[in-house]
Short mmCIF file of C-alpha atoms in Angstrom, two decimals:
data_model
loop_
_atom_site.label_atom_id
_atom_site.label_comp_id
_atom_site.label_asym_id
_atom_site.label_seq_id
_atom_site.Cartn_x
_atom_site.Cartn_y
_atom_site.Cartn_z
CA MET Q 10 -22.75 -13.06 17.81
CA PRO Q 11 -22.61 -9.26 18.11
CA GLY Q 12 -23.72 -7.40 15.03
CA HIS Q 13 -26.87 -6.72 13.10
CA ALA Q 14 -30.00 -8.66 12.38
CA THR Q 15 -30.15 -10.20 8.95
CA ASP Q 16 -33.00 -7.92 7.81
CA VAL Q 17 -31.24 -4.60 8.51
CA LEU Q 18 -28.10 -2.97 7.24
CA ALA Q 19 -24.92 -3.30 9.24
CA PRO Q 20 -23.81 -0.20 11.15
CA GLY Q 21 -20.79 1.74 10.06
CA LEU Q 22 -18.29 4.42 11.02
CA MET Q 23 -16.34 6.68 8.68
CA VAL Q 24 -12.78 7.62 9.65
CA CYS Q 25 -11.85 10.94 8.06
CA GLY Q 26 -8.59 12.83 8.46
CA THR Q 27 -7.46 16.44 8.51
CA ALA Q 28 -4.95 15.57 5.75
CA SER Q 29 -3.27 12.71 3.95
CA ASN Q 30 -1.08 10.54 6.19
CA ALA Q 31 -2.93 11.58 9.35
CA GLY Q 32 -3.23 7.90 10.20
CA LYS Q 33 -6.64 6.98 8.79
CA SER Q 34 -5.53 3.71 7.22
CA THR Q 35 -3.77 2.55 10.38
CA LEU Q 36 -6.69 3.51 12.60
CA VAL Q 37 -9.15 1.67 10.33
CA ALA Q 38 -6.96 -1.44 10.47
CA GLY Q 39 -6.85 -1.18 14.25
CA LEU Q 40 -10.61 -0.77 14.52
CA CYS Q 41 -11.14 -3.76 12.22
CA ARG Q 42 -8.92 -5.88 14.48
CA LEU Q 43 -10.61 -4.50 17.61
CA LEU Q 44 -14.03 -5.46 16.25
CA ALA Q 45 -12.82 -8.90 15.16
CA ARG Q 46 -11.55 -9.57 18.69
CA ARG Q 47 -15.08 -8.80 19.93
CA GLY Q 48 -16.62 -11.32 17.56
CA VAL Q 49 -17.88 -8.71 15.10
CA ARG Q 50 -17.36 -9.64 11.46
CA ALA Q 51 -16.22 -6.29 10.09
CA ALA Q 52 -15.27 -5.09 6.62
CA PRO Q 53 -13.12 -2.11 5.60
CA PHE Q 54 -14.28 0.22 2.84
CA LYS Q 55 -12.66 3.04 0.91
CA ALA Q 56 -14.69 4.26 -2.02
CA GLN Q 57 -11.81 5.81 -3.93
CA ASN Q 58 -8.16 5.19 -3.24
CA MET Q 59 -5.24 6.96 -4.92
CA ALA Q 60 -2.24 4.70 -4.47
CA LEU Q 61 0.58 2.95 -6.26
CA ASN Q 62 0.38 0.17 -3.68
CA SER Q 63 -2.27 -2.31 -4.72
CA ALA Q 64 -3.12 -5.96 -4.21
CA VAL Q 65 -5.08 -8.67 -5.98
CA THR Q 66 -8.08 -10.39 -4.42
CA ALA Q 67 -8.65 -14.12 -4.65
CA SER Q 68 -11.19 -13.39 -7.40
CA GLY Q 69 -8.53 -11.60 -9.48
CA HIS Q 70 -9.56 -7.98 -8.86
CA GLU Q 71 -7.16 -5.13 -8.08
CA ILE Q 72 -7.76 -3.03 -4.97
CA GLY Q 73 -5.73 -0.70 -2.77
CA ARG Q 74 -3.13 -2.44 -0.65
CA ALA Q 75 -4.35 -0.63 2.48
CA GLN Q 76 -7.85 -2.13 2.14
CA PHE Q 77 -6.34 -5.57 1.53
CA ALA Q 78 -4.37 -5.22 4.78
CA GLN Q 79 -7.41 -3.92 6.65
CA ALA Q 80 -9.34 -7.01 5.56
CA GLN Q 81 -6.49 -9.12 6.94
CA ALA Q 82 -6.77 -7.19 10.21
CA ALA Q 83 -10.50 -7.97 10.27
CA GLY Q 84 -9.79 -11.65 9.57
CA VAL Q 85 -11.92 -11.66 6.41
CA GLU Q 86 -11.19 -12.19 2.73
CA ALA Q 87 -10.58 -9.01 0.78
CA THR Q 88 -13.13 -8.29 -1.95
CA VAL Q 89 -13.36 -5.69 -4.71
CA ALA Q 90 -16.36 -4.07 -2.98
CA MET Q 91 -13.97 -2.85 -0.26
CA ASN Q 92 -12.31 -0.50 -2.76
CA PRO Q 93 -14.43 -0.06 -5.90
CA VAL Q 94 -12.36 2.82 -7.36
CA LEU Q 95 -8.56 2.90 -7.44
CA LEU Q 96 -6.43 5.61 -9.05
CA LYS Q 97 -2.80 4.78 -9.89
CA PRO Q 98 -0.86 7.96 -10.78
CA THR Q 99 1.21 7.78 -13.97
CA GLY Q 100 2.22 11.46 -13.96
CA ASP Q 101 1.59 14.72 -12.14
CA VAL Q 102 -1.86 15.20 -13.66
CA ASP Q 103 -2.94 11.77 -14.92
CA ALA Q 104 -3.64 8.31 -13.57
CA GLN Q 105 -4.83 4.86 -14.53
CA VAL Q 106 -8.42 4.48 -13.36
CA ILE Q 107 -9.36 1.08 -11.90
CA VAL Q 108 -13.11 0.52 -11.51
CA GLU Q 109 -14.40 -2.57 -9.73
CA GLY Q 110 -10.98 -4.14 -9.92
CA ARG Q 111 -10.37 -3.69 -13.67
CA PRO Q 112 -8.46 -0.96 -15.54
CA LEU Q 113 -10.79 1.44 -17.29
CA GLY Q 114 -8.03 3.51 -18.90
CA SER Q 115 -5.87 6.54 -18.23
CA MET Q 116 -7.43 9.93 -17.50
CA SER Q 117 -6.20 13.42 -16.74
CA ALA Q 118 -7.30 14.98 -13.46
CA ALA Q 119 -9.80 17.13 -15.34
CA GLN Q 120 -11.22 14.16 -17.24
CA TYR Q 121 -11.60 12.14 -14.07
CA HIS Q 122 -13.26 15.05 -12.26
CA ARG Q 123 -15.92 15.12 -15.00
CA TYR Q 124 -16.32 11.33 -14.79
CA LYS Q 125 -16.71 11.07 -11.00
CA PRO Q 126 -20.48 11.68 -10.88
CA GLU Q 127 -20.98 8.44 -12.81
CA LEU Q 128 -19.12 6.57 -10.06
CA PHE Q 129 -21.08 7.82 -7.08
CA GLU Q 130 -23.95 5.33 -7.33
CA LEU Q 131 -21.46 2.50 -7.94
CA VAL Q 132 -19.65 3.48 -4.74
CA LEU Q 133 -22.90 3.47 -2.76
CA LYS Q 134 -23.82 0.10 -4.27
CA SER Q 135 -20.51 -1.41 -3.12
CA LEU Q 136 -21.01 -0.04 0.38
CA LEU Q 137 -24.54 -1.40 0.48
CA GLN Q 138 -23.24 -4.82 -0.53
CA LEU Q 139 -20.79 -4.83 2.38
CA ARG Q 140 -23.46 -3.68 4.82
CA CYS Q 141 -25.61 -6.61 3.73
CA GLU Q 142 -22.79 -9.16 4.08
CA PHE Q 143 -21.00 -8.08 7.27
CA ASP Q 144 -21.82 -7.13 10.85
CA ALA Q 145 -20.14 -3.74 10.62
CA VAL Q 146 -18.25 -1.60 8.10
CA VAL Q 147 -15.37 0.77 8.88
CA LEU Q 148 -15.16 3.39 6.14
CA GLU Q 149 -12.01 5.35 5.35
CA GLY Q 150 -12.06 8.81 3.86
CA ALA Q 151 -9.35 10.27 1.63
CA GLY Q 152 -7.20 13.32 2.27
CA SER Q 153 -9.48 15.81 4.02
CA PRO Q 154 -13.30 15.94 3.91
CA ALA Q 155 -13.07 19.76 3.88
CA GLU Q 156 -11.65 20.17 0.38
CA ILE Q 157 -14.33 22.72 -0.49
CA ASN Q 158 -13.26 22.93 -4.14
CA LEU Q 159 -14.12 19.23 -4.56
CA ALA Q 160 -17.14 18.98 -2.27
CA ASP Q 161 -19.79 18.85 -4.99
CA SER Q 162 -18.15 15.84 -6.68
CA ASP Q 163 -17.00 14.02 -3.53
CA ILE Q 164 -17.32 10.24 -3.83
CA VAL Q 165 -15.11 9.17 -0.92
CA ASN Q 166 -15.62 11.38 2.15
CA LEU Q 167 -18.64 12.71 4.06
CA ARG Q 168 -20.95 12.95 1.06
CA VAL Q 169 -20.83 9.13 1.02
CA ALA Q 170 -21.41 8.96 4.78
CA GLU Q 171 -24.33 11.39 4.44
CA ARG Q 172 -26.05 9.30 1.77
CA ALA Q 173 -25.42 6.10 3.74
CA GLY Q 174 -26.49 7.59 7.09
CA VAL Q 175 -23.16 6.71 8.71
CA PRO Q 176 -21.54 8.76 11.52
CA ALA Q 177 -17.90 9.84 11.35
CA ILE Q 178 -14.84 10.73 13.37
CA VAL Q 179 -11.95 12.94 12.26
CA VAL Q 180 -8.30 12.06 12.91
CA GLY Q 181 -5.61 14.72 13.27
CA ASP Q 182 -1.82 14.29 13.18
CA ILE Q 183 -0.39 16.21 16.16
CA ASP Q 184 3.19 15.38 15.14
CA MET Q 185 2.83 17.76 12.17
CA GLY Q 186 1.74 20.64 14.43
CA GLY Q 187 -1.43 22.74 14.34
CA VAL Q 188 -3.71 19.84 15.23
CA PHE Q 189 -6.32 21.92 17.10
CA ALA Q 190 -6.75 24.35 14.21
CA SER Q 191 -6.79 21.46 11.73
CA LEU Q 192 -9.54 19.60 13.57
CA ALA Q 193 -11.68 22.65 14.34
CA GLY Q 194 -11.12 24.11 10.88
CA THR Q 195 -12.11 20.88 9.17
CA VAL Q 196 -15.45 20.80 10.95
CA ALA Q 197 -16.04 24.53 10.45
CA LEU Q 198 -15.71 24.22 6.67
CA LEU Q 199 -18.24 21.39 6.38
CA PRO Q 200 -21.85 21.98 5.35
CA ALA Q 201 -24.25 21.67 8.29
CA ALA Q 202 -25.58 18.21 7.39
CA GLN Q 203 -22.08 16.76 7.17
CA ARG Q 204 -20.89 18.64 10.26
CA ASP Q 205 -23.61 16.87 12.24
CA LEU Q 206 -22.18 13.50 11.20
CA VAL Q 207 -18.85 14.18 12.95
CA ARG Q 208 -19.25 12.68 16.39
CA GLY Q 209 -15.68 12.72 17.66
CA PHE Q 210 -12.04 13.63 17.16
CA VAL Q 211 -9.01 11.41 17.57
CA ILE Q 212 -5.59 13.01 18.00
CA ASN Q 213 -2.94 10.75 16.50
CA LYS Q 214 0.87 10.37 16.65
CA PHE Q 215 1.29 12.07 20.03
CA ARG Q 216 4.73 12.06 21.65
CA GLY Q 217 5.10 12.59 25.39
CA ASP Q 218 2.68 13.12 28.28
CA PRO Q 219 -1.00 13.69 27.28
CA SER Q 220 -1.43 15.91 30.37
CA LEU Q 221 0.62 18.50 28.49
CA LEU Q 222 -2.41 19.07 26.30
CA GLY Q 223 -3.89 20.85 29.34
CA ASP Q 224 -7.30 22.37 28.67
CA GLY Q 225 -6.78 22.14 24.93
CA LEU Q 226 -9.22 19.27 24.46
CA VAL Q 227 -11.94 21.05 26.46
CA ASP Q 228 -11.40 24.26 24.51
CA LEU Q 229 -11.43 22.33 21.22
CA GLU Q 230 -14.85 20.87 22.09
CA ARG Q 231 -16.11 24.32 23.14
CA HIS Q 232 -15.07 25.80 19.79
CA SER Q 233 -16.20 22.91 17.57
CA GLY Q 234 -18.89 21.13 19.55
CA VAL Q 235 -17.04 17.85 18.95
CA PRO Q 236 -15.48 15.81 21.80
CA THR Q 237 -12.03 14.24 21.57
CA LEU Q 238 -12.36 10.49 22.05
CA GLY Q 239 -8.72 9.55 22.17
CA VAL Q 240 -5.09 10.62 22.01
CA ILE Q 241 -3.15 7.85 20.29
CA PRO Q 242 0.63 7.84 20.84
CA MET Q 243 3.19 7.71 18.05
CA LEU Q 244 3.50 4.03 17.17
CA ASP Q 245 7.02 4.04 15.75
CA GLU Q 246 7.36 0.27 15.76
CA LEU Q 247 4.04 -0.41 14.03
CA HIS Q 248 3.89 -0.17 10.25
CA ILE Q 249 0.61 -1.22 8.61
CA ASP Q 250 0.69 -1.53 4.82
CA ALA Q 251 0.82 2.00 3.44
CA GLU Q 252 -1.21 3.28 0.50
CA ASP Q 253 1.05 6.03 -0.80
CA SER Q 254 4.66 7.10 -1.05
CA VAL Q 255 4.40 9.57 1.85
CA ALA Q 256 5.12 6.56 4.04
CA LEU Q 257 8.53 6.06 2.39
CA ALA Q 258 9.80 9.09 4.30
CA GLN Q 259 8.98 7.21 7.51
CA MET Q 260 10.98 4.10 6.70
CA PRO Q 261 13.19 3.14 9.65
CA PRO Q 262 16.91 3.92 9.23
CA PRO Q 263 19.13 1.03 8.06
CA ARG Q 264 20.37 -1.21 10.87
CA ALA Q 265 23.98 -0.38 11.59
CA ASP Q 266 24.84 -3.89 12.81
CA ALA Q 267 23.21 -5.82 9.94
CA HIS Q 268 25.46 -7.92 7.68
CA LEU Q 269 23.48 -7.65 4.41
CA ASP Q 270 23.32 -4.24 2.73
CA VAL Q 271 20.23 -3.91 0.51
CA ALA Q 272 19.88 -0.85 -1.73
CA VAL Q 273 16.41 -0.13 -3.10
CA ILE Q 274 16.18 2.26 -6.06
CA ALA Q 275 13.66 4.92 -4.99
CA LEU Q 276 11.91 5.27 -8.35
CA PRO Q 277 9.62 8.31 -8.64
CA TYR Q 278 6.68 6.01 -9.49
CA LEU Q 279 7.74 3.13 -7.25
CA SER Q 280 4.73 0.86 -6.79
CA ASN Q 281 3.96 -1.93 -4.38
CA PHE Q 282 6.82 -0.92 -2.12
CA THR Q 283 5.16 -3.10 0.52
CA ASP Q 284 7.28 -5.79 -1.19
CA LEU Q 285 10.06 -4.44 1.05
CA ASP Q 286 8.22 -4.92 4.36
CA PRO Q 287 9.45 -8.48 4.99
CA LEU Q 288 13.05 -7.32 4.43
CA LEU Q 289 12.56 -4.49 6.94
CA GLY Q 290 11.63 -7.14 9.50
CA GLU Q 291 14.95 -8.98 9.08
CA SER Q 292 17.37 -7.86 11.82
CA ASP Q 293 20.41 -8.95 9.78
CA VAL Q 294 19.36 -6.88 6.73
CA ALA Q 295 19.91 -3.13 6.31
CA VAL Q 296 17.47 -1.64 3.78
CA ARG Q 297 18.16 1.82 2.38
CA LEU Q 298 16.59 3.92 -0.36
CA VAL Q 299 18.83 5.19 -3.16
CA ARG Q 300 18.05 8.32 -5.19
CA SER Q 301 21.45 9.05 -6.76
CA ALA Q 302 24.47 7.23 -8.20
CA ARG Q 303 26.59 8.44 -5.29
CA GLU Q 304 24.23 6.88 -2.74
CA LEU Q 305 24.34 3.44 -4.37
CA GLY Q 306 27.79 2.51 -3.07
CA ARG Q 307 28.64 -1.19 -2.99
CA PRO Q 308 25.54 -3.01 -1.73
CA ASP Q 309 25.17 -6.77 -1.50
CA LEU Q 310 21.70 -6.70 -3.09
CA ILE Q 311 20.07 -4.09 -5.31
CA VAL Q 312 16.27 -4.21 -5.61
CA LEU Q 313 14.55 -2.60 -8.59
CA GLY Q 314 10.92 -2.59 -7.52
CA GLY Q 315 7.63 -2.19 -9.33
CA SER Q 316 6.73 0.93 -11.29
CA LYS Q 317 3.49 2.41 -12.59
CA ALA Q 318 5.52 4.39 -15.15
CA THR Q 319 8.24 1.96 -16.21
CA VAL Q 320 9.63 3.95 -19.14
CA LYS Q 321 9.60 7.24 -17.20
CA ASP Q 322 11.37 5.65 -14.24
CA LEU Q 323 13.96 4.05 -16.52
CA ALA Q 324 14.68 7.48 -18.04
CA TRP Q 325 14.96 8.95 -14.53
CA MET Q 326 17.57 6.31 -13.60
CA ARG Q 327 19.62 7.19 -16.66
CA SER Q 328 19.36 10.93 -16.05
CA ARG Q 329 20.72 10.58 -12.51
CA GLY Q 330 23.54 8.20 -13.42
CA ILE Q 331 21.96 5.38 -11.45
CA ALA Q 332 21.76 3.09 -14.49
CA ASP Q 333 25.54 3.30 -15.03
CA ALA Q 334 26.23 2.94 -11.31
CA LEU Q 335 24.04 -0.16 -11.20
CA ARG Q 336 25.97 -1.78 -14.07
CA GLU Q 337 29.24 -0.97 -12.32
CA ALA Q 338 27.95 -2.46 -9.06
CA VAL Q 339 27.12 -5.70 -10.89
CA ASN Q 340 30.07 -5.99 -13.26
CA GLU Q 341 32.86 -4.69 -11.04
CA HIS Q 342 31.69 -5.21 -7.48
CA GLY Q 343 29.60 -8.39 -7.79
CA ALA Q 344 26.30 -7.04 -6.46
CA VAL Q 345 23.22 -9.24 -6.76
CA VAL Q 346 20.26 -7.56 -8.51
CA LEU Q 347 16.58 -8.46 -8.22
CA GLY Q 348 14.01 -6.80 -10.46
CA LEU Q 349 10.36 -7.03 -9.44
CA CYS Q 350 7.69 -6.49 -12.11
CA GLY Q 351 8.54 -3.06 -13.58
CA GLY Q 352 12.10 -3.41 -12.31
CA TYR Q 353 12.30 -6.78 -14.07
CA GLN Q 354 11.22 -5.14 -17.32
CA MET Q 355 13.88 -2.43 -16.96
CA LEU Q 356 16.65 -5.02 -16.61
CA GLY Q 357 15.91 -6.47 -20.04
CA ALA Q 358 17.13 -5.66 -23.53
CA SER Q 359 14.05 -3.71 -24.62
CA ILE Q 360 10.55 -2.60 -23.66
CA HIS Q 361 7.83 -2.29 -26.31
CA ASP Q 362 5.21 0.01 -24.80
CA ASP Q 363 2.29 1.37 -26.78
CA ILE Q 364 0.00 1.13 -23.74
CA GLU Q 365 1.42 2.94 -20.71
CA SER Q 366 3.98 5.46 -22.00
CA ARG Q 367 3.07 5.04 -25.70
CA GLN Q 368 6.76 5.44 -26.58
CA GLY Q 369 7.05 2.26 -28.61
CA LYS Q 370 10.37 0.42 -28.37
CA VAL Q 371 12.69 1.63 -25.61
CA GLN Q 372 16.13 0.24 -24.79
CA GLY Q 373 16.41 -1.44 -21.41
CA LEU Q 374 19.41 -1.76 -19.11
CA GLY Q 375 20.60 -4.87 -20.97
CA LEU Q 376 21.45 -6.87 -17.86
CA LEU Q 377 19.01 -9.67 -18.76
CA SER Q 378 18.41 -11.10 -22.24
CA VAL Q 379 14.66 -10.64 -22.05
CA GLU Q 380 12.23 -8.28 -23.72
CA THR Q 381 8.89 -6.88 -22.57
CA MET Q 382 5.76 -6.43 -24.67
CA PHE Q 383 3.00 -4.28 -23.14
CA GLU Q 384 -0.54 -5.51 -23.82
CA ALA Q 385 -3.86 -3.78 -23.23
CA ASP Q 386 -5.23 -6.32 -20.78
CA LYS Q 387 -3.71 -6.43 -17.31
CA VAL Q 388 -2.61 -9.69 -15.66
CA LEU Q 389 -4.25 -9.85 -12.21
CA ALA Q 390 -3.79 -13.04 -10.20
CA GLN Q 391 -2.66 -14.58 -6.95
CA ARG Q 392 -0.01 -17.21 -7.68
CA ARG Q 393 2.02 -19.93 -5.95
CA GLY Q 394 5.21 -21.60 -7.09
CA LYS Q 395 8.79 -22.63 -6.33
CA SER Q 396 12.18 -20.94 -6.25
CA CYS Q 397 15.49 -21.47 -4.46
CA GLY Q 398 14.18 -24.85 -3.37
CA ALA Q 399 11.35 -23.20 -1.43
CA ASP Q 400 7.66 -22.51 -1.77
CA VAL Q 401 6.86 -18.99 -2.93
CA TRP Q 402 3.61 -17.11 -3.32
CA GLY Q 403 2.53 -13.64 -4.29
CA TYR Q 404 0.43 -11.76 -6.82
CA GLN Q 405 0.77 -10.38 -10.34
CA ILE Q 406 -0.29 -6.91 -11.51
CA HIS Q 407 1.16 -5.99 -14.89
CA HIS Q 408 0.52 -5.05 -18.51
CA GLY Q 409 4.01 -6.05 -19.64
CA ARG Q 410 4.77 -9.65 -20.67
CA VAL Q 411 8.42 -10.63 -20.28
CA GLN Q 412 10.01 -13.29 -22.50
CA PRO Q 413 13.64 -14.35 -23.11
CA THR Q 414 15.10 -13.19 -26.41
CA SER Q 415 15.88 -15.81 -29.05
CA GLY Q 416 19.15 -17.61 -28.38
CA SER Q 417 19.21 -16.29 -24.83
CA GLY Q 418 21.42 -18.12 -22.38
CA GLU Q 419 19.35 -17.01 -19.37
CA GLU Q 420 18.40 -19.56 -16.74
CA PRO Q 421 14.96 -19.94 -15.19
CA TRP Q 422 14.93 -19.44 -11.42
CA LEU Q 423 11.25 -19.13 -10.45
CA TRP Q 424 8.32 -21.30 -11.48
CA LEU Q 425 4.59 -20.78 -10.95
CA GLY Q 426 3.19 -24.26 -11.32
CA GLY Q 427 4.74 -25.40 -14.59
CA GLU Q 428 5.16 -21.84 -15.87
CA LEU Q 429 8.58 -20.22 -15.96
CA GLU Q 430 8.10 -16.83 -14.33
CA GLY Q 431 11.60 -15.63 -13.48
CA TRP Q 432 14.83 -15.51 -15.44
CA ARG Q 433 18.40 -14.91 -14.32
CA SER Q 434 21.83 -14.21 -15.77
CA GLY Q 435 24.54 -14.77 -13.20
CA ARG Q 436 23.72 -12.54 -10.25
CA VAL Q 437 20.98 -10.60 -12.05
CA MET Q 438 17.44 -11.93 -11.84
CA GLY Q 439 13.87 -10.79 -12.20
CA THR Q 440 10.26 -11.84 -11.75
CA SER Q 441 6.81 -10.35 -12.28
CA LEU Q 442 5.64 -11.72 -8.93
CA HIS Q 443 4.98 -9.19 -6.18
CA GLY Q 444 5.03 -10.17 -2.51
CA VAL Q 445 7.65 -12.91 -2.92
CA PHE Q 446 9.46 -11.98 0.28
CA GLU Q 447 6.36 -12.69 2.38
CA SER Q 448 7.18 -16.40 1.88
CA ASP Q 449 9.49 -17.02 4.85
CA GLU Q 450 11.16 -20.13 3.43
CA PHE Q 451 11.89 -18.41 0.12
CA ARG Q 452 13.06 -15.16 1.71
CA HIS Q 453 15.51 -16.96 3.98
CA ALA Q 454 16.82 -19.15 1.15
CA PHE Q 455 17.19 -16.18 -1.23
CA LEU Q 456 19.01 -14.00 1.31
CA ALA Q 457 21.25 -16.91 2.28
CA ARG Q 458 22.29 -17.26 -1.39
CA VAL Q 459 22.98 -13.53 -1.63
CA ALA Q 460 25.11 -13.74 1.52
CA ALA Q 461 26.99 -16.75 0.14
CA ASP Q 462 27.64 -14.94 -3.16
CA ARG Q 463 28.94 -11.94 -1.26
CA GLY Q 464 30.93 -13.93 1.29
CA CYS Q 465 29.18 -12.49 4.33
CA PRO Q 466 27.16 -14.08 7.16
CA TYR Q 467 23.38 -13.95 7.40
CA THR Q 468 21.12 -15.06 10.26
CA PRO Q 469 17.44 -15.51 9.30
CA GLU Q 470 14.79 -13.84 11.41
CA PRO Q 471 13.12 -16.57 13.53
CA CYS Q 472 9.68 -14.91 13.64
CA SER Q 473 7.60 -15.40 10.51
CA PHE Q 474 6.42 -12.40 8.52
CA ALA Q 475 2.78 -13.46 8.98
CA GLU Q 476 3.25 -13.53 12.75
CA ARG Q 477 4.86 -10.10 12.70
CA ARG Q 478 2.01 -8.71 10.62
CA GLU Q 479 -0.58 -10.12 13.02
CA ALA Q 480 1.33 -8.59 15.92
CA GLN Q 481 1.22 -5.22 14.12
CA PHE Q 482 -2.57 -5.39 13.80
CA ASP Q 483 -2.91 -6.35 17.45
CA GLY Q 484 -0.52 -3.57 18.47
CA VAL Q 485 -2.67 -0.90 16.83
CA ALA Q 486 -5.84 -2.39 18.32
CA ASP Q 487 -4.16 -2.47 21.74
CA ALA Q 488 -3.23 1.21 21.41
CA ILE Q 489 -6.83 2.13 20.58
CA GLU Q 490 -8.09 0.07 23.53
CA GLU Q 491 -5.67 1.82 25.90
CA HIS Q 492 -5.79 5.40 24.65
CA ALA Q 493 -9.29 5.92 23.23
CA ASP Q 494 -12.82 5.74 24.57
CA VAL Q 495 -13.70 2.49 22.85
CA ARG Q 496 -17.14 2.32 24.44
CA ALA Q 497 -18.00 5.71 22.96
CA LEU Q 498 -16.59 4.74 19.55
CA LEU Q 499 -18.68 1.56 19.46
CA GLU Q 500 -21.76 3.44 20.65
CA ILE Q 501 -21.34 6.01 17.88
CA MET Q 502 -20.91 3.19 15.39
CA GLY Q 503 -23.97 1.35 16.66
CA VAL Q 504 -22.14 -1.84 17.69
CA GLU Q 505 -22.72 -3.45 21.06
CA ALA Q 506 -19.72 -2.89 23.36
#
């Protein structure tokens, strides 16, 4: 099998970017799939991820959703070593800090900056573990490696690559404009030792004929000393699990010919919005984001997704009139409502939160007779169960425990083993389980019930979500194979072509 001998460390390659959303996560997933197709057992790695999209490993540890997806692309089980530090923003200047898959607590940006030096050796230890267990490791940077104000405390970009002796490439987003200056400027700002690690550029999200770049690539190498190894086209139809909300702006427009209208409340701290991905793959479902009462209209299904700041997002809904519009949509127009995790908590009678917002008891929307008690320890688990007569599976990530109020007439609608995990009142229902729509049988049964309630047709998508996801990974790998110098990339990485 290609790879490394058992007595040496696996080779690696760091993928940096000129900015956030340059395409690092997608390129890493594609490289992981490309390596897997060559028989190389590869692992993704991102030392520090800042994201509201997270996932739970089989061992019950929380990591960034992007690294979980990259592990799927590599065909290996995701582990906490692939993302040892995760930051989940809870405000403009603070975040919950997750270290080795467990919440450490909330910190301000200044507090975390002072704490980062303690994490550097832990990050290197996690990377070392992966390099001992796998044939190759594909590392992902964060933002830009040329943030000179943060260089001394860097624990995720080229300072990690320098300590590990791993080469790097830098990805630039040409669709945003200024890609030549961004690539050359990134390298120019790096200290000499880190500049030497950058062995190639990749231009990403290109639209049109690459010949239009003319002599630009030659001139870029002359100015920077770094060759361009590929020009990857804009992959509009390929959507690998995103790590941050920037990707929400790139959601495809709602399908005009779909029968089911699904409105998703675009909460400011919307988390795990990858829960929507299976719905986006349904050709008979139109998914749209709603940020105001006027935009809500009369949908068939309203989804209140997860939130990393449940009380703040609930207040935001009230301030924009969305809470009243939601009640009207249910009570007067017969909309079906599904709350997922934080959205489930908002639907209830009350939220008792001395952990996240520290606001004590807060009144909920009152659409479900349940109440939520926040506890210090976080529930982290992969779960399987039943609902709508179908198998369902997903994962739990929450501090809040939801229980029906005394004398409640709510009905259970989702079970995890023998545990009641979802309650409903008429057309309003909720669950703490993320990822439920990835279960094809459940998704089709649930949407069919919504369509029946609303008196409209619905045709299930014949292709399974898992098959579509695999096709996405292969599509990115195919694009890299076709539009990049793969032999050079593998040579830089130290993997046999």
